[in-house]
PDB file of C-alpha atoms in Angstrom:
ATOM      1  CA  MET A   1     -14.316  -9.704  -8.004  1.00  0.00           C
ATOM      2  CA  GLN A   2     -15.032 -11.743  -4.881  1.00  0.00           C
ATOM      3  CA  TYR A   3     -12.224 -12.884  -2.612  1.00  0.00           C
ATOM      4  CA  GLU A   4     -11.363 -14.135   0.854  1.00  0.00           C
ATOM      5  CA  VAL A   5      -8.639 -12.575   2.974  1.00  0.00           C
ATOM      6  CA  VAL A   6      -6.040 -13.959   5.374  1.00  0.00           C
ATOM      7  CA  LEU A   7      -4.905 -11.767   8.268  1.00  0.00           C
ATOM      8  CA  PRO A   8      -1.932 -13.119  10.252  1.00  0.00           C
ATOM      9  CA  ALA A   9      -2.668 -11.836  13.759  1.00  0.00           C
ATOM     10  CA  ALA A  10      -0.400 -13.934  15.975  1.00  0.00           C
ATOM     11  CA  GLY A  11       2.634 -11.639  16.067  1.00  0.00           C
ATOM     12  CA  SER A  12       4.153 -10.136  19.189  1.00  0.00           C
ATOM     13  CA  GLY A  13       4.923  -6.617  17.943  1.00  0.00           C
ATOM     14  CA  LYS A  14       8.214  -6.359  19.821  1.00  0.00           C
ATOM     15  CA  ARG A  15       9.230  -3.179  18.000  1.00  0.00           C
ATOM     16  CA  MET A  16       6.126  -1.455  19.316  1.00  0.00           C
ATOM     17  CA  GLY A  17       7.325  -2.083  22.882  1.00  0.00           C
ATOM     18  CA  ALA A  18       3.758  -2.272  24.176  1.00  0.00           C
ATOM     19  CA  GLY A  19       4.055  -5.479  26.193  1.00  0.00           C
ATOM     20  CA  GLN A  20       1.046  -6.948  24.391  1.00  0.00           C
ATOM     21  CA  ASN A  21      -0.122  -7.818  20.907  1.00  0.00           C
ATOM     22  CA  LYS A  22       0.092  -4.477  19.093  1.00  0.00           C
ATOM     23  CA  LEU A  23      -3.146  -5.261  17.274  1.00  0.00           C
ATOM     24  CA  PHE A  24      -4.999  -4.638  20.534  1.00  0.00           C
ATOM     25  CA  LEU A  25      -3.590  -1.122  20.913  1.00  0.00           C
ATOM     26  CA  GLN A  26      -6.097   1.670  20.450  1.00  0.00           C
ATOM     27  CA  LEU A  27      -6.342   4.073  17.527  1.00  0.00           C
ATOM     28  CA  MET A  28      -8.907   6.751  18.338  1.00  0.00           C
ATOM     29  CA  GLY A  29     -10.678   4.494  20.799  1.00  0.00           C
ATOM     30  CA  LYS A  30     -10.721   1.313  18.729  1.00  0.00           C
ATOM     31  CA  PRO A  31      -8.198  -1.575  18.470  1.00  0.00           C
ATOM     32  CA  ILE A  32      -5.946  -1.576  15.402  1.00  0.00           C
ATOM     33  CA  LEU A  33      -7.219  -5.060  14.558  1.00  0.00           C
ATOM     34  CA  ILE A  34     -10.817  -3.854  14.432  1.00  0.00           C
ATOM     35  CA  HIS A  35      -9.954  -0.925  12.169  1.00  0.00           C
ATOM     36  CA  THR A  36      -8.403  -3.417   9.736  1.00  0.00           C
ATOM     37  CA  LEU A  37     -11.227  -5.934  10.002  1.00  0.00           C
ATOM     38  CA  GLU A  38     -13.827  -3.252   9.325  1.00  0.00           C
ATOM     39  CA  VAL A  39     -12.272  -2.515   5.935  1.00  0.00           C
ATOM     40  CA  PHE A  40     -13.030  -6.070   4.809  1.00  0.00           C
ATOM     41  CA  GLU A  41     -16.290  -6.377   6.750  1.00  0.00           C
ATOM     42  CA  GLN A  42     -17.601  -3.388   4.792  1.00  0.00           C
ATOM     43  CA  ASP A  43     -16.371  -4.632   1.399  1.00  0.00           C
ATOM     44  CA  THR A  44     -19.187  -6.470  -0.364  1.00  0.00           C
ATOM     45  CA  ASN A  45     -16.631  -8.353  -2.471  1.00  0.00           C
ATOM     46  CA  CYS A  46     -15.073  -9.945   0.617  1.00  0.00           C
ATOM     47  CA  THR A  47     -16.778 -13.267   1.315  1.00  0.00           C
ATOM     48  CA  GLY A  48     -14.640 -14.458   4.208  1.00  0.00           C
ATOM     49  CA  ILE A  49     -11.937 -13.402   6.660  1.00  0.00           C
ATOM     50  CA  TRP A  50      -9.389 -15.812   8.113  1.00  0.00           C
ATOM     51  CA  LEU A  51      -7.456 -14.854  11.238  1.00  0.00           C
ATOM     52  CA  ALA A  52      -4.362 -16.768  12.331  1.00  0.00           C
ATOM     53  CA  VAL A  53      -4.226 -16.192  16.084  1.00  0.00           C
ATOM     54  CA  LYS A  54      -2.420 -17.169  19.248  1.00  0.00           C
ATOM     55  CA  PRO A  55      -4.496 -19.786  21.094  1.00  0.00           C
ATOM     56  CA  SER A  56      -4.193 -17.710  24.267  1.00  0.00           C
ATOM     57  CA  GLU A  57      -5.780 -14.713  22.506  1.00  0.00           C
ATOM     58  CA  ARG A  58      -8.592 -16.492  20.680  1.00  0.00           C
ATOM     59  CA  ILE A  59     -11.258 -15.879  23.330  1.00  0.00           C
ATOM     60  CA  TYR A  60     -10.405 -12.182  23.591  1.00  0.00           C
ATOM     61  CA  ILE A  61     -10.500 -11.777  19.818  1.00  0.00           C
ATOM     62  CA  ARG A  62     -13.901 -13.448  19.693  1.00  0.00           C
ATOM     63  CA  GLU A  63     -15.103 -10.926  22.270  1.00  0.00           C
ATOM     64  CA  LEU A  64     -13.803  -8.082  20.099  1.00  0.00           C
ATOM     65  CA  LEU A  65     -15.525  -9.495  17.018  1.00  0.00           C
ATOM     66  CA  LYS A  66     -18.833  -9.636  18.876  1.00  0.00           C
ATOM     67  CA  LYS A  67     -18.417  -6.174  20.404  1.00  0.00           C
ATOM     68  CA  TYR A  68     -17.707  -4.478  17.073  1.00  0.00           C
ATOM     69  CA  GLY A  69     -20.085  -6.493  14.905  1.00  0.00           C
ATOM     70  CA  ILE A  70     -17.508  -8.310  12.759  1.00  0.00           C
ATOM     71  CA  THR A  71     -19.420 -11.171  11.120  1.00  0.00           C
ATOM     72  CA  LYS A  72     -17.305 -12.351   8.187  1.00  0.00           C
ATOM     73  CA  VAL A  73     -14.633 -14.290  10.091  1.00  0.00           C
ATOM     74  CA  SER A  74     -14.721 -17.813   8.653  1.00  0.00           C
ATOM     75  CA  GLY A  75     -12.036 -19.341  10.862  1.00  0.00           C
ATOM     76  CA  MET A  76      -9.269 -18.662  13.361  1.00  0.00           C
ATOM     77  CA  PRO A  77      -6.594 -21.360  13.080  1.00  0.00           C
ATOM     78  CA  ASP A  78      -3.555 -21.316  15.342  1.00  0.00           C
ATOM     79  CA  GLY A  79      -0.825 -19.001  14.126  1.00  0.00           C
ATOM     80  CA  GLY A  80       2.691 -20.341  13.650  1.00  0.00           C
ATOM     81  CA  ALA A  81       6.124 -19.242  14.780  1.00  0.00           C
ATOM     82  CA  GLU A  82       6.534 -17.232  11.567  1.00  0.00           C
ATOM     83  CA  ARG A  83       4.086 -15.232   9.470  1.00  0.00           C
ATOM     84  CA  GLN A  84       4.481 -17.723   6.610  1.00  0.00           C
ATOM     85  CA  HIS A  85       3.384 -20.574   8.866  1.00  0.00           C
ATOM     86  CA  SER A  86       0.318 -18.592   9.944  1.00  0.00           C
ATOM     87  CA  VAL A  87      -0.689 -17.894   6.354  1.00  0.00           C
ATOM     88  CA  HIS A  88      -0.194 -21.539   5.431  1.00  0.00           C
ATOM     89  CA  ALA A  89      -2.421 -22.642   8.314  1.00  0.00           C
ATOM     90  CA  CYS A  90      -5.228 -20.467   6.958  1.00  0.00           C
ATOM     91  CA  ILE A  91      -4.697 -21.606   3.370  1.00  0.00           C
ATOM     92  CA  LYS A  92      -4.968 -25.249   4.428  1.00  0.00           C
ATOM     93  CA  ALA A  93      -8.261 -24.506   6.177  1.00  0.00           C
ATOM     94  CA  MET A  94      -9.840 -22.844   3.126  1.00  0.00           C
ATOM     95  CA  ASN A  95     -11.653 -24.396   0.187  1.00  0.00           C
ATOM     96  CA  ASP A  96     -13.666 -23.400  -2.879  1.00  0.00           C
ATOM     97  CA  VAL A  97     -11.897 -20.054  -3.113  1.00  0.00           C
ATOM     98  CA  SER A  98     -10.896 -18.354  -6.366  1.00  0.00           C
ATOM     99  CA  ILE A  99      -8.926 -15.336  -5.150  1.00  0.00           C
ATOM    100  CA  VAL A 100      -7.204 -14.979  -1.782  1.00  0.00           C
ATOM    101  CA  LEU A 101      -5.652 -11.838  -0.340  1.00  0.00           C
ATOM    102  CA  VAL A 102      -3.041 -11.809   2.412  1.00  0.00           C
ATOM    103  CA  HIS A 103      -2.950  -8.609   4.427  1.00  0.00           C
ATOM    104  CA  ASP A 104      -1.010  -7.339   7.427  1.00  0.00           C
ATOM    105  CA  ALA A 105      -3.500  -7.044  10.270  1.00  0.00           C
ATOM    106  CA  ALA A 106      -1.552  -3.968  11.397  1.00  0.00           C
ATOM    107  CA  ARG A 107      -2.290  -2.052   8.150  1.00  0.00           C
ATOM    108  CA  PRO A 108      -5.683  -0.500   8.883  1.00  0.00           C
ATOM    109  CA  PHE A 109      -5.636   2.165   6.162  1.00  0.00           C
ATOM    110  CA  ILE A 110      -5.931   0.107   2.978  1.00  0.00           C
ATOM    111  CA  THR A 111      -8.778   1.268   0.734  1.00  0.00           C
ATOM    112  CA  HIS A 112     -11.449  -0.567  -1.228  1.00  0.00           C
ATOM    113  CA  PRO A 113     -10.336   0.705  -4.676  1.00  0.00           C
ATOM    114  CA  ILE A 114      -6.834  -0.725  -4.171  1.00  0.00           C
ATOM    115  CA  ILE A 115      -8.258  -4.013  -2.904  1.00  0.00           C
ATOM    116  CA  LYS A 116     -10.538  -4.203  -5.944  1.00  0.00           C
ATOM    117  CA  GLU A 117      -7.644  -3.595  -8.342  1.00  0.00           C
ATOM    118  CA  LEU A 118      -5.499  -6.221  -6.618  1.00  0.00           C
ATOM    119  CA  ALA A 119      -8.221  -8.864  -6.791  1.00  0.00           C
ATOM    120  CA  LYS A 120      -8.877  -8.104 -10.464  1.00  0.00           C
ATOM    121  CA  THR A 121      -5.175  -8.206 -11.345  1.00  0.00           C
ATOM    122  CA  ALA A 122      -4.702 -11.492  -9.495  1.00  0.00           C
ATOM    123  CA  PHE A 123      -7.684 -13.009 -11.294  1.00  0.00           C
ATOM    124  CA  VAL A 124      -6.210 -12.087 -14.679  1.00  0.00           C
ATOM    125  CA  ASN A 125      -2.511 -12.647 -13.987  1.00  0.00           C
ATOM    126  CA  GLY A 126      -2.332 -14.940 -10.970  1.00  0.00           C
ATOM    127  CA  ALA A 127      -0.465 -12.710  -8.527  1.00  0.00           C
ATOM    128  CA  ALA A 128      -0.421  -9.033  -7.558  1.00  0.00           C
ATOM    129  CA  VAL A 129       1.037  -6.980  -4.720  1.00  0.00           C
ATOM    130  CA  ALA A 130       0.402  -3.474  -3.438  1.00  0.00           C
ATOM    131  CA  GLY A 131       3.326  -1.080  -3.293  1.00  0.00           C
ATOM    132  CA  VAL A 132       4.560   2.481  -3.594  1.00  0.00           C
ATOM    133  CA  ARG A 133       7.497   3.993  -5.418  1.00  0.00           C
ATOM    134  CA  ALA A 134      10.647   4.614  -3.388  1.00  0.00           C
ATOM    135  CA  LYS A 135      10.895   8.323  -2.578  1.00  0.00           C
ATOM    136  CA  ASP A 136      14.333   8.447  -0.975  1.00  0.00           C
ATOM    137  CA  THR A 137      17.764   7.897  -2.475  1.00  0.00           C
ATOM    138  CA  MET A 138      18.730   4.242  -2.048  1.00  0.00           C
ATOM    139  CA  LYS A 139      22.277   3.076  -1.347  1.00  0.00           C
ATOM    140  CA  LYS A 140      23.778  -0.364  -0.948  1.00  0.00           C
ATOM    141  CA  VAL A 141      25.765  -0.497   2.303  1.00  0.00           C
ATOM    142  CA  VAL A 142      28.142  -3.243   3.483  1.00  0.00           C
ATOM    143  CA  ASP A 143      29.786  -3.053   6.913  1.00  0.00           C
ATOM    144  CA  GLY A 144      28.750   0.567   7.256  1.00  0.00           C
ATOM    145  CA  ARG A 145      30.277   1.594   3.942  1.00  0.00           C
ATOM    146  CA  VAL A 146      28.350   2.742   0.904  1.00  0.00           C
ATOM    147  CA  GLN A 147      29.041   0.421  -2.017  1.00  0.00           C
ATOM    148  CA  GLU A 148      26.845   2.071  -4.623  1.00  0.00           C
ATOM    149  CA  THR A 149      23.829   4.290  -5.188  1.00  0.00           C
ATOM    150  CA  ILE A 150      20.922   2.339  -6.602  1.00  0.00           C
ATOM    151  CA  ASP A 151      18.645   3.773  -9.272  1.00  0.00           C
ATOM    152  CA  ARG A 152      15.373   4.233  -7.403  1.00  0.00           C
ATOM    153  CA  ASP A 153      13.255   4.576 -10.551  1.00  0.00           C
ATOM    154  CA  SER A 154      12.740   0.819 -10.621  1.00  0.00           C
ATOM    155  CA  LEU A 155      12.459   0.359  -6.841  1.00  0.00           C
ATOM    156  CA  TRP A 156       9.133  -0.075  -5.088  1.00  0.00           C
ATOM    157  CA  MET A 157       8.354  -0.530  -1.404  1.00  0.00           C
ATOM    158  CA  VAL A 158       6.049  -3.520  -1.151  1.00  0.00           C
ATOM    159  CA  GLN A 159       3.003  -3.437   1.097  1.00  0.00           C
ATOM    160  CA  THR A 160      -0.031  -5.618   1.559  1.00  0.00           C
ATOM    161  CA  PRO A 161      -2.564  -6.794   0.535  1.00  0.00           C
ATOM    162  CA  GLN A 162      -0.959  -9.330  -1.745  1.00  0.00           C
ATOM    163  CA  ALA A 163      -3.465 -11.121  -3.962  1.00  0.00           C
ATOM    164  CA  PHE A 164      -3.251 -14.523  -5.635  1.00  0.00           C
ATOM    165  CA  ARG A 165      -5.233 -17.160  -7.379  1.00  0.00           C
ATOM    166  CA  PHE A 166      -5.832 -19.609  -4.579  1.00  0.00           C
ATOM    167  CA  ASP A 167      -4.315 -22.637  -6.286  1.00  0.00           C
ATOM    168  CA  LEU A 168      -1.114 -20.726  -7.067  1.00  0.00           C
ATOM    169  CA  LEU A 169      -0.583 -19.524  -3.507  1.00  0.00           C
ATOM    170  CA  ALA A 170      -1.446 -22.944  -2.078  1.00  0.00           C
ATOM    171  CA  GLN A 171       1.156 -24.547  -4.337  1.00  0.00           C
ATOM    172  CA  ALA A 172       3.774 -21.950  -3.396  1.00  0.00           C
ATOM    173  CA  GLU A 173       3.113 -22.432   0.320  1.00  0.00           C
ATOM    174  CA  ASP A 174       3.263 -26.226   0.017  1.00  0.00           C
ATOM    175  CA  VAL A 175       6.558 -26.157  -1.895  1.00  0.00           C
ATOM    176  CA  ALA A 176       8.117 -23.741   0.589  1.00  0.00           C
ATOM    177  CA  GLU A 177       7.087 -25.937   3.510  1.00  0.00           C
ATOM    178  CA  LYS A 178       8.406 -29.063   1.817  1.00  0.00           C
ATOM    179  CA  ILE A 179      11.892 -27.634   1.234  1.00  0.00           C
ATOM    180  CA  GLY A 180      12.015 -25.610   4.445  1.00  0.00           C
ATOM    181  CA  PHE A 181      12.209 -22.225   2.716  1.00  0.00           C
ATOM    182  CA  LEU A 182      11.144 -19.131   4.651  1.00  0.00           C
ATOM    183  CA  GLY A 183      10.280 -16.114   2.511  1.00  0.00           C
ATOM    184  CA  THR A 184       9.865 -12.485   3.478  1.00  0.00           C
ATOM    185  CA  ASP A 185       6.391 -12.348   1.936  1.00  0.00           C
ATOM    186  CA  GLU A 186       3.952 -14.503  -0.012  1.00  0.00           C
ATOM    187  CA  ALA A 187       4.974 -12.967  -3.339  1.00  0.00           C
ATOM    188  CA  MET A 188       8.503 -14.252  -2.816  1.00  0.00           C
ATOM    189  CA  LEU A 189       7.192 -17.813  -2.578  1.00  0.00           C
ATOM    190  CA  VAL A 190       5.266 -17.382  -5.819  1.00  0.00           C
ATOM    191  CA  GLU A 191       8.300 -15.826  -7.516  1.00  0.00           C
ATOM    192  CA  ARG A 192      10.309 -18.940  -6.641  1.00  0.00           C
ATOM    193  CA  LEU A 193       7.871 -20.973  -8.729  1.00  0.00           C
ATOM    194  CA  GLY A 194       8.846 -18.826 -11.712  1.00  0.00           C
ATOM    195  CA  HIS A 195       5.530 -16.980 -11.764  1.00  0.00           C
ATOM    196  CA  THR A 196       5.354 -13.259 -12.531  1.00  0.00           C
ATOM    197  CA  VAL A 197       3.993 -11.024  -9.777  1.00  0.00           C
ATOM    198  CA  HIS A 198       2.316  -7.779 -10.874  1.00  0.00           C
ATOM    199  CA  MET A 199       2.529  -4.473  -8.987  1.00  0.00           C
ATOM    200  CA  VAL A 200      -0.534  -2.392  -8.121  1.00  0.00           C
ATOM    201  CA  GLU A 201       0.217   1.140  -6.979  1.00  0.00           C
ATOM    202  CA  SER A 202      -0.981   1.851  -3.470  1.00  0.00           C
ATOM    203  CA  THR A 203      -0.701   4.960  -1.283  1.00  0.00           C
ATOM    204  CA  TYR A 204       1.784   6.070   1.350  1.00  0.00           C
ATOM    205  CA  GLU A 205      -1.094   6.149   3.830  1.00  0.00           C
ATOM    206  CA  ASN A 206      -1.171   2.351   3.789  1.00  0.00           C
ATOM    207  CA  VAL A 207       1.381   2.234   6.576  1.00  0.00           C
ATOM    208  CA  LYS A 208       1.948  -0.685   8.927  1.00  0.00           C
ATOM    209  CA  MET A 209       1.601   0.074  12.634  1.00  0.00           C
ATOM    210  CA  THR A 210       5.057  -1.028  13.795  1.00  0.00           C
ATOM    211  CA  THR A 211       6.386   1.660  16.160  1.00  0.00           C
ATOM    212  CA  GLN A 212       4.975   4.255  18.541  1.00  0.00           C
ATOM    213  CA  GLU A 213       5.622   6.880  15.862  1.00  0.00           C
ATOM    214  CA  ASP A 214       3.342   4.959  13.508  1.00  0.00           C
ATOM    215  CA  LEU A 215       0.520   5.247  16.031  1.00  0.00           C
ATOM    216  CA  VAL A 216       0.851   9.030  15.994  1.00  0.00           C
ATOM    217  CA  PHE A 217       0.810   9.019  12.191  1.00  0.00           C
ATOM    218  CA  GLY A 218      -2.152   6.657  12.220  1.00  0.00           C
ATOM    219  CA  GLU A 219      -4.166   8.950  14.465  1.00  0.00           C
ATOM    220  CA  ALA A 220      -3.459  11.815  12.063  1.00  0.00           C
ATOM    221  CA  ILE A 221      -4.634   9.746   9.083  1.00  0.00           C
ATOM    222  CA  LEU A 222      -7.880   8.826  10.823  1.00  0.00           C
ATOM    223  CA  GLN A 223      -8.555  12.400  11.876  1.00  0.00           C
ATOM    224  CA  HIS A 224      -7.908  13.641   8.353  1.00  0.00           C
ATOM    225  CA  ARG A 225     -10.169  10.995   6.835  1.00  0.00           C
ATOM    226  CA  GLN A 226     -12.948  11.917   9.222  1.00  0.00           C
ATOM    227  CA  GLN A 227     -12.686  15.402   7.760  1.00  0.00           C
ATOM    228  CA  GLY A 228     -13.083  13.952   4.271  1.00  0.00           C
ATOM    229  CA  GLY A 229      -9.471  14.245   3.121  1.00  0.00           C
ATOM    230  CA  GLN A 230      -6.412  12.166   2.314  1.00  0.00           C
ATOM    231  CA  MET A 231      -2.959  12.747   3.734  1.00  0.00           C
ATOM    232  CA  ASN A 232      -0.319  14.075   1.335  1.00  0.00           C
ATOM    233  CA  VAL A 233       2.713  12.041   2.426  1.00  0.00           C
TER     234      VAL A 233
END
């Protein structure tokens, strides 16, 4: 199932505390952004990559693309103040697309089988998200006080990619912009249209590089994969 992918890459990564776009930080000698891009560059089902970027970083990103042989980038529109605005900018620049994936540029460990399942599920059902089952006990807390313990059997931690039929996501983005609604992810916008979003089970390796601790974990994942294994987390 062919698809195009949107990677919002205009964030600041304040929680990383690196003083620069965290996507440019190195994981085993290569920028996080490049690790992520290579996943889609190497996927024969991916027909185009869209990067929402800061205008001030566009030239540097182009240099990285050339250096690492990334050829599938179809466009790099200006990113917005929020992730949702960046995704919308890419959606408005696209055309003649059946399935579109939206993926965190700071999640370099997504695998081709999960991507394939997401694209297939979105083609059949309209919308699909990657996620993993909650492993820890979940409690609702208000003002520092536990209100209740929530049954975790039905709780999933949502990741990316999130996959959609293009027309459905475009409609959801347009409606959200029109009414000034800001969602936490693209699936939330689709849910507000009354459309069912399907879950595709991912892996706990598909972590987002958010803190310095994540970088350490990421290095361990890469080292383990180079040895032909998968982390048991």
